[in-house]
Amino acid sequence: MKQHILTALLVLLSQPFVPDISFSEGTGESAADSALGEINQPDARSFLPGKTWQLVKIVSMNDRIDTPNDRSLYTVEFKTDGAARIRADCNRGTGSWTSTSPGKLQFGQIAATQAVCPPDSLHDRYMKQFSWVRSYVVKDEHLFLATMADGSIIEFEPVELPVAATVLGEEIRTSDATEMQVVVLSKLFDHYAEEHGIEVSDEEIDSFVDKMQHDMGAMGLTAEEDLTDQEKAQVAQMRRDMGRSMILQWKLNRALYRQFGGRIIYQQLGPEPLDAYREYIEERRDAGDFTIKQKAFEDKFWRYFITDSIHNFYEPGSAEEAQAFSTPPWLQAAAGAETNAQPSVANEVPESAEDGGPLNWQVNGVSGGLN
């Protein structure tokens, strides 16, 4: 029953997300601490940020050893602002990390995609470790994370990733073209929103959440009453984070369209001003705000913006196009408006951004798994 309330949050927004949220909390010391020994450790807050670590193996106290076929598919990166970025084979996750003293380390909730990886993948095994990590040891330049409940030790080695791009004065080090694209676009769009004063008010989020709750009640989704107080608080925060992200993205899309015009494409989360996206990004490139250093990544970066065949366009000059940014999609549903109806097309809209799916999919601050 509890899963229904979480699934409903995203169904109401017509997003292809499947939440998989764990509310469990671990306490106590790591069961693997003794296996690592007593060693004076560098302060994680100064030592870990700026490095990317790739998985060597996972060793359990029952002598089970898991080693990846490709170490580069399983990484963790510690950011100076307390954020953690994780790659687990075909999926990626973001969360937080804290260290209260040398040798101590803990991760917060991890929001991750939930694509189905190959049968021999260590995705599930790897991702489950992070919520139980309580300590670390650095030895012979390798990083060992020790968990608490299942007594595992996760060994990593440092990896020097190439500079894939620079954006607004910051280097992006990655061997993944998709990750590079996500970081570049996120920073450029955030910069545009800041420059143009695009913000989301608490009143707008309240309205969004009220509408969501009303629609859930109309659908008979009452599983929230079965949640604990802690779970209810997390669901409430999830709704607000989702609302903030969607409202901000729609406002940004509207501002870009008003400035640059051009064609609009249909997406489940709302209309996207494709030509405006491209013009703005080209403008920032020409101004030197970002540079792609890995030339092999360029085609993949630009494919979404220049390949008409992967998109479904509103008919130029149509009433649909004229009204695309007149009312936010979630309010159109409330008013019974038809202005964001899907144009008649022969094929379904693909789900991945590379194949024409939405760019405005990311919801910040949501715990658990997002597909």
mmCIF file of C-alpha atoms in Angstrom:
data_model
loop_
_atom_site.group_PDB
_atom_site.id
_atom_site.type_symbol
_atom_site.label_atom_id
_atom_site.label_comp_id
_atom_site.label_asym_id
_atom_site.label_seq_id
_atom_site.Cartn_x
_atom_site.Cartn_y
_atom_site.Cartn_z
ATOM 1 C CA MET A 1 0.000 0.000 0.000
ATOM 2 C CA LYS A 2 2.803 2.442 0.796
ATOM 3 C CA GLN A 3 4.208 2.195 -2.717
ATOM 4 C CA HIS A 4 0.902 3.463 -4.164
ATOM 5 C CA ILE A 5 1.237 6.927 -2.677
ATOM 6 C CA LEU A 6 4.767 7.302 -4.039
ATOM 7 C CA THR A 7 3.890 6.043 -7.484
ATOM 8 C CA ALA A 8 0.901 8.385 -7.611
ATOM 9 C CA LEU A 9 3.089 11.452 -7.122
ATOM 10 C CA LEU A 10 4.691 10.841 -10.473
ATOM 11 C CA VAL A 11 1.711 9.375 -12.322
ATOM 12 C CA LEU A 12 -0.150 12.631 -11.767
ATOM 13 C CA LEU A 13 2.625 14.480 -13.557
ATOM 14 C CA SER A 14 2.596 12.026 -16.496
ATOM 15 C CA GLN A 15 6.274 11.295 -15.947
ATOM 16 C CA PRO A 16 7.887 7.948 -16.722
ATOM 17 C CA PHE A 17 9.302 7.715 -13.200
ATOM 18 C CA VAL A 18 8.964 4.769 -10.832
ATOM 19 C CA PRO A 19 9.887 5.722 -7.276
ATOM 20 C CA ASP A 20 11.645 3.107 -5.208
ATOM 21 C CA ILE A 21 12.138 4.822 -1.896
ATOM 22 C CA SER A 22 13.668 3.241 1.190
ATOM 23 C CA PHE A 23 13.040 4.936 4.518
ATOM 24 C CA SER A 24 15.218 2.596 6.600
ATOM 25 C CA GLU A 25 17.815 4.105 8.893
ATOM 26 C CA GLY A 26 20.975 2.459 10.207
ATOM 27 C CA THR A 27 22.594 3.182 13.562
ATOM 28 C CA GLY A 28 25.705 2.088 15.381
ATOM 29 C CA GLU A 29 29.294 1.395 14.415
ATOM 30 C CA SER A 30 30.542 -0.479 11.396
ATOM 31 C CA ALA A 31 30.826 -4.226 11.815
ATOM 32 C CA ALA A 32 33.803 -4.115 9.475
ATOM 33 C CA ASP A 33 35.851 -1.549 11.383
ATOM 34 C CA SER A 34 38.053 -4.133 13.056
ATOM 35 C CA ALA A 35 38.920 -5.753 9.746
ATOM 36 C CA LEU A 36 40.432 -2.492 8.510
ATOM 37 C CA GLY A 37 42.551 -1.960 11.591
ATOM 38 C CA GLU A 38 43.425 1.172 13.511
ATOM 39 C CA ILE A 39 45.135 3.578 11.111
ATOM 40 C CA ASN A 40 45.493 7.344 11.299
ATOM 41 C CA GLN A 41 43.285 8.574 8.501
ATOM 42 C CA PRO A 42 43.309 11.757 6.408
ATOM 43 C CA ASP A 43 40.390 14.091 6.918
ATOM 44 C CA ALA A 44 37.753 13.061 4.366
ATOM 45 C CA ARG A 45 36.529 16.642 4.006
ATOM 46 C CA SER A 46 39.832 17.702 2.462
ATOM 47 C CA PHE A 47 41.073 14.407 1.028
ATOM 48 C CA LEU A 48 38.083 12.909 -0.831
ATOM 49 C CA PRO A 49 36.678 15.864 -2.832
ATOM 50 C CA GLY A 50 38.146 16.369 -6.279
ATOM 51 C CA LYS A 51 38.753 12.666 -6.805
ATOM 52 C CA THR A 52 36.757 9.986 -8.579
ATOM 53 C CA TRP A 53 36.982 6.452 -7.243
ATOM 54 C CA GLN A 54 36.176 3.275 -9.174
ATOM 55 C CA LEU A 55 35.179 -0.032 -7.656
ATOM 56 C CA VAL A 56 37.769 -2.761 -7.197
ATOM 57 C CA LYS A 57 35.702 -5.268 -5.222
ATOM 58 C CA ILE A 58 33.109 -5.770 -2.505
ATOM 59 C CA VAL A 59 34.144 -8.189 0.249
ATOM 60 C CA SER A 60 31.525 -9.494 2.693
ATOM 61 C CA MET A 61 32.143 -10.995 6.098
ATOM 62 C CA ASN A 62 30.774 -14.323 4.800
ATOM 63 C CA ASP A 63 33.773 -14.405 2.384
ATOM 64 C CA ARG A 64 31.700 -13.465 -0.642
ATOM 65 C CA ILE A 65 33.706 -11.342 -3.088
ATOM 66 C CA ASP A 66 32.098 -9.379 -5.923
ATOM 67 C CA THR A 67 34.331 -7.872 -8.621
ATOM 68 C CA PRO A 68 33.087 -5.813 -11.576
ATOM 69 C CA ASN A 69 33.766 -6.808 -15.171
ATOM 70 C CA ASP A 70 34.528 -3.142 -15.881
ATOM 71 C CA ARG A 71 35.665 -1.048 -12.912
ATOM 72 C CA SER A 72 34.935 2.224 -14.709
ATOM 73 C CA LEU A 73 31.181 1.439 -14.653
ATOM 74 C CA TYR A 74 31.078 1.668 -10.841
ATOM 75 C CA THR A 75 32.302 4.962 -9.473
ATOM 76 C CA VAL A 76 31.711 7.441 -6.676
ATOM 77 C CA GLU A 77 32.695 11.095 -6.668
ATOM 78 C CA PHE A 78 32.748 13.281 -3.552
ATOM 79 C CA LYS A 79 32.016 16.980 -4.117
ATOM 80 C CA THR A 80 33.237 19.788 -1.881
ATOM 81 C CA ASP A 81 29.647 20.925 -1.206
ATOM 82 C CA GLY A 82 28.757 17.573 0.364
ATOM 83 C CA ALA A 83 27.158 16.094 -2.749
ATOM 84 C CA ALA A 84 27.994 12.593 -3.955
ATOM 85 C CA ARG A 85 27.691 11.390 -7.542
ATOM 86 C CA ILE A 86 27.499 7.664 -8.136
ATOM 87 C CA ARG A 87 27.614 5.547 -11.254
ATOM 88 C CA ALA A 88 26.337 1.984 -10.972
ATOM 89 C CA ASP A 89 26.670 0.324 -14.367
ATOM 90 C CA CYS A 90 23.735 1.604 -16.486
ATOM 91 C CA ASN A 91 22.379 3.836 -13.707
ATOM 92 C CA ARG A 92 23.432 7.052 -11.997
ATOM 93 C CA GLY A 93 22.647 8.440 -8.591
ATOM 94 C CA THR A 94 23.111 11.582 -6.552
ATOM 95 C CA GLY A 95 23.006 12.097 -2.822
ATOM 96 C CA SER A 96 25.020 13.552 0.032
ATOM 97 C CA TRP A 97 27.943 12.547 2.199
ATOM 98 C CA THR A 98 29.168 13.676 5.606
ATOM 99 C CA SER A 99 32.260 13.039 7.704
ATOM 100 C CA THR A 100 32.254 14.184 11.337
ATOM 101 C CA SER A 101 35.835 13.109 12.004
ATOM 102 C CA PRO A 102 38.718 11.323 10.251
ATOM 103 C CA GLY A 103 37.761 7.696 9.626
ATOM 104 C CA LYS A 104 34.014 8.357 9.829
ATOM 105 C CA LEU A 105 31.822 8.586 6.724
ATOM 106 C CA GLN A 106 28.116 8.324 6.034
ATOM 107 C CA PHE A 107 25.887 8.835 2.987
ATOM 108 C CA GLY A 108 22.409 10.357 2.934
ATOM 109 C CA GLN A 109 19.556 9.111 0.803
ATOM 110 C CA ILE A 110 20.562 8.389 -2.799
ATOM 111 C CA ALA A 111 18.288 9.350 -5.698
ATOM 112 C CA ALA A 112 19.060 7.049 -8.617
ATOM 113 C CA THR A 113 17.763 5.974 -11.982
ATOM 114 C CA GLN A 114 16.439 2.423 -12.149
ATOM 115 C CA ALA A 115 17.162 1.181 -15.655
ATOM 116 C CA VAL A 116 17.512 -2.591 -16.076
ATOM 117 C CA CYS A 117 21.226 -3.410 -16.351
ATOM 118 C CA PRO A 118 22.713 -6.604 -17.868
ATOM 119 C CA PRO A 119 22.273 -9.881 -15.936
ATOM 120 C CA ASP A 120 25.891 -9.935 -14.731
ATOM 121 C CA SER A 121 25.684 -6.380 -13.400
ATOM 122 C CA LEU A 122 26.661 -5.525 -9.822
ATOM 123 C CA HIS A 123 24.211 -2.591 -9.837
ATOM 124 C CA ASP A 124 21.941 -3.832 -7.033
ATOM 125 C CA ARG A 125 24.739 -5.158 -4.865
ATOM 126 C CA TYR A 126 26.765 -1.968 -5.271
ATOM 127 C CA MET A 127 23.954 0.531 -4.653
ATOM 128 C CA LYS A 128 22.747 -1.231 -1.514
ATOM 129 C CA GLN A 129 26.092 -0.644 0.205
ATOM 130 C CA PHE A 130 25.947 3.135 0.466
ATOM 131 C CA SER A 131 23.135 3.456 3.013
ATOM 132 C CA TRP A 132 25.107 1.279 5.445
ATOM 133 C CA VAL A 133 28.546 2.884 5.121
ATOM 134 C CA ARG A 134 29.817 4.230 8.455
ATOM 135 C CA SER A 135 33.616 4.475 8.161
ATOM 136 C CA TYR A 136 36.547 4.583 5.789
ATOM 137 C CA VAL A 137 40.235 3.780 5.564
ATOM 138 C CA VAL A 138 42.779 4.965 2.987
ATOM 139 C CA LYS A 139 45.626 2.488 2.507
ATOM 140 C CA ASP A 140 48.133 2.215 -0.333
ATOM 141 C CA GLU A 141 46.184 4.931 -2.168
ATOM 142 C CA HIS A 142 43.030 2.780 -2.187
ATOM 143 C CA LEU A 143 39.820 3.815 -0.411
ATOM 144 C CA PHE A 144 38.011 1.242 1.731
ATOM 145 C CA LEU A 145 34.437 1.965 2.841
ATOM 146 C CA ALA A 146 33.152 -0.157 5.716
ATOM 147 C CA THR A 147 29.477 -0.868 6.239
ATOM 148 C CA MET A 148 27.630 -1.495 9.435
ATOM 149 C CA ALA A 149 24.902 -4.117 9.213
ATOM 150 C CA ASP A 150 26.045 -6.552 6.538
ATOM 151 C CA GLY A 151 29.732 -6.217 7.378
ATOM 152 C CA SER A 152 31.014 -5.436 3.881
ATOM 153 C CA ILE A 153 34.168 -3.643 2.820
ATOM 154 C CA ILE A 154 34.003 -1.812 -0.517
ATOM 155 C CA GLU A 155 37.407 -1.203 -2.065
ATOM 156 C CA PHE A 156 37.994 1.620 -4.553
ATOM 157 C CA GLU A 157 40.988 2.856 -6.504
ATOM 158 C CA PRO A 158 41.487 6.445 -7.653
ATOM 159 C CA VAL A 159 41.011 7.222 -11.323
ATOM 160 C CA GLU A 160 42.173 10.315 -13.159
ATOM 161 C CA LEU A 161 39.300 11.204 -15.462
ATOM 162 C CA PRO A 162 39.914 13.366 -18.529
ATOM 163 C CA VAL A 163 38.608 16.920 -18.757
ATOM 164 C CA ALA A 164 35.554 16.418 -20.967
ATOM 165 C CA ALA A 165 34.429 20.045 -20.955
ATOM 166 C CA THR A 166 34.613 23.356 -19.153
ATOM 167 C CA VAL A 167 31.506 25.332 -18.267
ATOM 168 C CA LEU A 168 31.406 28.744 -16.598
ATOM 169 C CA GLY A 169 35.007 28.336 -15.502
ATOM 170 C CA GLU A 170 34.591 24.847 -14.038
ATOM 171 C CA GLU A 171 36.211 21.696 -15.364
ATOM 172 C CA ILE A 172 34.027 18.640 -15.926
ATOM 173 C CA ARG A 173 36.026 15.447 -15.582
ATOM 174 C CA THR A 174 34.237 12.378 -16.913
ATOM 175 C CA SER A 175 34.587 9.618 -19.480
ATOM 176 C CA ASP A 176 30.830 9.607 -20.043
ATOM 177 C CA ALA A 177 29.351 11.855 -22.759
ATOM 178 C CA THR A 178 25.869 11.757 -21.213
ATOM 179 C CA GLU A 179 27.147 12.873 -17.810
ATOM 180 C CA MET A 180 29.056 15.702 -19.466
ATOM 181 C CA GLN A 181 25.915 16.847 -21.299
ATOM 182 C CA VAL A 182 23.804 16.779 -18.128
ATOM 183 C CA VAL A 183 26.319 18.867 -16.164
ATOM 184 C CA VAL A 184 26.864 21.422 -18.945
ATOM 185 C CA LEU A 185 23.151 21.944 -19.613
ATOM 186 C CA SER A 186 22.246 22.088 -15.921
ATOM 187 C CA LYS A 187 24.810 24.795 -15.240
ATOM 188 C CA LEU A 188 23.895 26.809 -18.348
ATOM 189 C CA PHE A 189 20.162 26.710 -17.608
ATOM 190 C CA ASP A 190 20.730 27.510 -13.926
ATOM 191 C CA HIS A 191 22.843 30.480 -15.011
ATOM 192 C CA TYR A 192 20.081 31.677 -17.355
ATOM 193 C CA ALA A 193 17.475 31.416 -14.590
ATOM 194 C CA GLU A 194 19.683 33.394 -12.200
ATOM 195 C CA GLU A 195 20.445 36.097 -14.785
ATOM 196 C CA HIS A 196 16.754 36.565 -15.614
ATOM 197 C CA GLY A 197 15.468 36.369 -12.049
ATOM 198 C CA ILE A 198 13.453 33.207 -12.677
ATOM 199 C CA GLU A 199 12.361 31.915 -9.281
ATOM 200 C CA VAL A 200 9.665 29.771 -7.710
ATOM 201 C CA SER A 201 7.646 31.098 -4.781
ATOM 202 C CA ASP A 202 6.369 29.095 -1.831
ATOM 203 C CA GLU A 203 2.837 30.060 -2.868
ATOM 204 C CA GLU A 204 3.353 28.479 -6.295
ATOM 205 C CA ILE A 205 4.665 25.295 -4.725
ATOM 206 C CA ASP A 206 1.730 25.240 -2.284
ATOM 207 C CA SER A 207 -0.675 25.494 -5.211
ATOM 208 C CA PHE A 208 1.131 22.693 -7.037
ATOM 209 C CA VAL A 209 1.043 20.391 -4.006
ATOM 210 C CA ASP A 210 -2.639 21.176 -3.299
ATOM 211 C CA LYS A 211 -3.504 20.245 -6.872
ATOM 212 C CA MET A 212 -1.503 17.024 -6.601
ATOM 213 C CA GLN A 213 -3.230 16.025 -3.362
ATOM 214 C CA HIS A 214 -6.656 16.849 -4.805
ATOM 215 C CA ASP A 215 -6.014 14.660 -7.855
ATOM 216 C CA MET A 216 -4.726 11.820 -5.718
ATOM 217 C CA GLY A 217 -7.867 11.944 -3.597
ATOM 218 C CA ALA A 218 -10.012 11.931 -6.735
ATOM 219 C CA MET A 219 -8.177 8.780 -7.851
ATOM 220 C CA GLY A 220 -8.871 7.100 -4.516
ATOM 221 C CA LEU A 221 -5.193 6.987 -3.542
ATOM 222 C CA THR A 222 -5.284 7.101 0.257
ATOM 223 C CA ALA A 223 -2.265 4.955 1.116
ATOM 224 C CA GLU A 224 -0.561 7.941 2.734
ATOM 225 C CA GLU A 225 -2.525 7.293 5.922
ATOM 226 C CA ASP A 226 -0.549 4.048 6.301
ATOM 227 C CA LEU A 227 2.814 5.832 6.340
ATOM 228 C CA THR A 228 4.816 6.650 9.445
ATOM 229 C CA ASP A 229 5.356 10.290 10.424
ATOM 230 C CA GLN A 230 8.887 10.134 9.025
ATOM 231 C CA GLU A 231 7.643 8.698 5.734
ATOM 232 C CA LYS A 232 4.912 11.322 5.492
ATOM 233 C CA ALA A 233 7.503 14.054 5.974
ATOM 234 C CA GLN A 234 9.668 12.612 3.212
ATOM 235 C CA VAL A 235 6.697 12.328 0.856
ATOM 236 C CA ALA A 236 5.734 15.935 1.599
ATOM 237 C CA GLN A 237 9.278 17.088 0.856
ATOM 238 C CA MET A 238 9.331 14.992 -2.304
ATOM 239 C CA ARG A 239 6.170 16.728 -3.524
ATOM 240 C CA ARG A 240 7.602 20.166 -2.862
ATOM 241 C CA ASP A 241 10.932 19.367 -4.533
ATOM 242 C CA MET A 242 9.094 17.972 -7.533
ATOM 243 C CA GLY A 243 6.866 21.029 -7.723
ATOM 244 C CA ARG A 244 9.798 23.440 -7.461
ATOM 245 C CA SER A 245 11.689 21.610 -10.216
ATOM 246 C CA MET A 246 8.740 21.437 -12.619
ATOM 247 C CA ILE A 247 7.639 25.037 -12.073
ATOM 248 C CA LEU A 248 11.176 26.365 -12.492
ATOM 249 C CA GLN A 249 11.723 24.356 -15.684
ATOM 250 C CA TRP A 250 8.435 25.541 -17.201
ATOM 251 C CA LYS A 251 9.226 29.174 -16.406
ATOM 252 C CA LEU A 252 12.676 28.811 -17.909
ATOM 253 C CA ASN A 253 11.223 27.217 -21.070
ATOM 254 C CA ARG A 254 8.707 30.036 -21.401
ATOM 255 C CA ALA A 255 11.406 32.699 -21.001
ATOM 256 C CA LEU A 256 13.655 31.050 -23.583
ATOM 257 C CA TYR A 257 10.781 30.768 -26.053
ATOM 258 C CA ARG A 258 9.823 34.414 -25.613
ATOM 259 C CA GLN A 259 13.424 35.464 -26.226
ATOM 260 C CA PHE A 260 14.384 33.182 -29.115
ATOM 261 C CA GLY A 261 11.105 31.835 -30.554
ATOM 262 C CA GLY A 262 11.359 28.892 -32.945
ATOM 263 C CA ARG A 263 9.730 25.479 -33.001
ATOM 264 C CA ILE A 264 8.239 23.695 -30.003
ATOM 265 C CA ILE A 265 8.255 19.973 -29.354
ATOM 266 C CA TYR A 266 5.801 17.940 -27.322
ATOM 267 C CA GLN A 267 7.025 16.192 -24.168
ATOM 268 C CA GLN A 268 5.112 14.491 -21.376
ATOM 269 C CA LEU A 269 6.341 17.065 -18.862
ATOM 270 C CA GLY A 270 5.203 19.936 -21.052
ATOM 271 C CA PRO A 271 6.294 21.742 -24.207
ATOM 272 C CA GLU A 272 9.991 22.289 -24.914
ATOM 273 C CA PRO A 273 11.261 25.200 -27.066
ATOM 274 C CA LEU A 274 13.778 23.119 -28.999
ATOM 275 C CA ASP A 275 15.062 25.853 -31.327
ATOM 276 C CA ALA A 276 15.305 28.286 -28.414
ATOM 277 C CA TYR A 277 17.366 25.737 -26.487
ATOM 278 C CA ARG A 278 19.756 25.392 -29.405
ATOM 279 C CA GLU A 279 20.108 29.139 -30.002
ATOM 280 C CA TYR A 280 20.795 29.862 -26.360
ATOM 281 C CA ILE A 281 23.368 27.061 -26.078
ATOM 282 C CA GLU A 282 25.078 28.159 -29.300
ATOM 283 C CA GLU A 283 25.159 31.705 -27.956
ATOM 284 C CA ARG A 284 26.826 30.552 -24.742
ATOM 285 C CA ARG A 285 29.308 28.438 -26.703
ATOM 286 C CA ASP A 286 30.248 31.374 -28.934
ATOM 287 C CA ALA A 287 30.632 33.564 -25.827
ATOM 288 C CA GLY A 288 33.090 31.046 -24.387
ATOM 289 C CA ASP A 289 30.888 29.979 -21.486
ATOM 290 C CA PHE A 290 31.510 26.319 -22.274
ATOM 291 C CA THR A 291 33.896 24.276 -24.382
ATOM 292 C CA ILE A 292 33.746 20.563 -25.144
ATOM 293 C CA LYS A 293 37.289 19.250 -24.804
ATOM 294 C CA GLN A 294 36.596 15.677 -25.852
ATOM 295 C CA LYS A 295 35.719 16.051 -29.520
ATOM 296 C CA ALA A 296 34.263 12.545 -29.609
ATOM 297 C CA PHE A 297 31.499 13.819 -27.277
ATOM 298 C CA GLU A 298 30.379 16.700 -29.498
ATOM 299 C CA ASP A 299 28.032 14.774 -31.794
ATOM 300 C CA LYS A 300 26.221 13.200 -28.876
ATOM 301 C CA PHE A 301 25.939 16.552 -27.095
ATOM 302 C CA TRP A 302 24.292 18.295 -30.072
ATOM 303 C CA ARG A 303 22.202 15.380 -31.393
ATOM 304 C CA TYR A 304 19.129 16.248 -29.329
ATOM 305 C CA PHE A 305 19.057 19.806 -30.640
ATOM 306 C CA ILE A 306 19.707 19.212 -34.365
ATOM 307 C CA THR A 307 17.990 15.899 -35.170
ATOM 308 C CA ASP A 308 14.388 16.633 -36.159
ATOM 309 C CA SER A 309 13.515 12.958 -36.714
ATOM 310 C CA ILE A 310 13.620 12.131 -32.990
ATOM 311 C CA HIS A 311 11.066 14.805 -32.048
ATOM 312 C CA ASN A 312 7.348 15.513 -32.421
ATOM 313 C CA PHE A 313 6.744 19.169 -33.260
ATOM 314 C CA TYR A 314 3.727 21.354 -32.710
ATOM 315 C CA GLU A 315 2.394 22.467 -36.074
ATOM 316 C CA PRO A 316 3.943 25.875 -36.857
ATOM 317 C CA GLY A 317 1.332 28.627 -36.645
ATOM 318 C CA SER A 318 -1.230 26.377 -34.961
ATOM 319 C CA ALA A 319 -3.375 27.321 -31.975
ATOM 320 C CA GLU A 320 -1.539 24.635 -29.993
ATOM 321 C CA GLU A 321 1.779 26.317 -30.646
ATOM 322 C CA ALA A 322 0.439 29.785 -29.840
ATOM 323 C CA GLN A 323 -0.920 28.627 -26.467
ATOM 324 C CA ALA A 324 1.881 26.216 -25.533
ATOM 325 C CA PHE A 325 3.262 28.504 -22.820
ATOM 326 C CA SER A 326 0.068 30.292 -21.829
ATOM 327 C CA THR A 327 -0.757 27.994 -18.899
ATOM 328 C CA PRO A 328 1.437 25.499 -17.006
ATOM 329 C CA PRO A 329 0.563 21.867 -17.907
ATOM 330 C CA TRP A 330 -0.507 20.931 -14.365
ATOM 331 C CA LEU A 331 -2.944 23.858 -14.260
ATOM 332 C CA GLN A 332 -4.289 23.064 -17.725
ATOM 333 C CA ALA A 333 -5.421 19.701 -16.437
ATOM 334 C CA ALA A 334 -7.230 21.406 -13.593
ATOM 335 C CA ALA A 335 -9.036 23.769 -15.936
ATOM 336 C CA GLY A 336 -9.846 21.085 -18.480
ATOM 337 C CA ALA A 337 -7.788 22.902 -21.100
ATOM 338 C CA GLU A 338 -6.722 21.197 -24.283
ATOM 339 C CA THR A 339 -3.853 23.499 -25.156
ATOM 340 C CA ASN A 340 -1.143 20.991 -24.276
ATOM 341 C CA ALA A 341 -2.696 18.010 -26.017
ATOM 342 C CA GLN A 342 -0.267 15.778 -27.871
ATOM 343 C CA PRO A 343 -0.052 16.462 -31.611
ATOM 344 C CA SER A 344 -1.057 13.625 -33.903
ATOM 345 C CA VAL A 345 2.071 11.561 -34.578
ATOM 346 C CA ALA A 346 2.829 8.171 -36.023
ATOM 347 C CA ASN A 347 5.244 7.060 -33.302
ATOM 348 C CA GLU A 348 5.427 7.321 -29.546
ATOM 349 C CA VAL A 349 7.849 9.847 -28.063
ATOM 350 C CA PRO A 350 11.008 7.968 -27.002
ATOM 351 C CA GLU A 351 11.848 8.119 -23.321
ATOM 352 C CA SER A 352 15.588 8.850 -23.352
ATOM 353 C CA ALA A 353 16.879 12.346 -23.995
ATOM 354 C CA GLU A 354 19.278 10.999 -26.594
ATOM 355 C CA ASP A 355 16.354 9.565 -28.548
ATOM 356 C CA GLY A 356 14.039 12.518 -28.155
ATOM 357 C CA GLY A 357 12.888 12.212 -24.560
ATOM 358 C CA PRO A 358 12.636 15.269 -22.291
ATOM 359 C CA LEU A 359 15.626 17.217 -21.078
ATOM 360 C CA ASN A 360 13.700 18.645 -18.118
ATOM 361 C CA TRP A 361 13.447 15.341 -16.252
ATOM 362 C CA GLN A 362 15.648 15.918 -13.239
ATOM 363 C CA VAL A 363 14.044 16.459 -9.837
ATOM 364 C CA ASN A 364 16.490 17.592 -7.180
ATOM 365 C CA GLY A 365 16.328 16.467 -3.562
ATOM 366 C CA VAL A 366 14.200 13.366 -4.102
ATOM 367 C CA SER A 367 15.226 10.309 -2.129
ATOM 368 C CA GLY A 368 15.074 6.812 -3.563
ATOM 369 C CA GLY A 369 15.014 5.501 -7.117
ATOM 370 C CA LEU A 370 13.787 7.382 -10.144
ATOM 371 C CA ASN A 371 13.370 5.705 -13.495
#
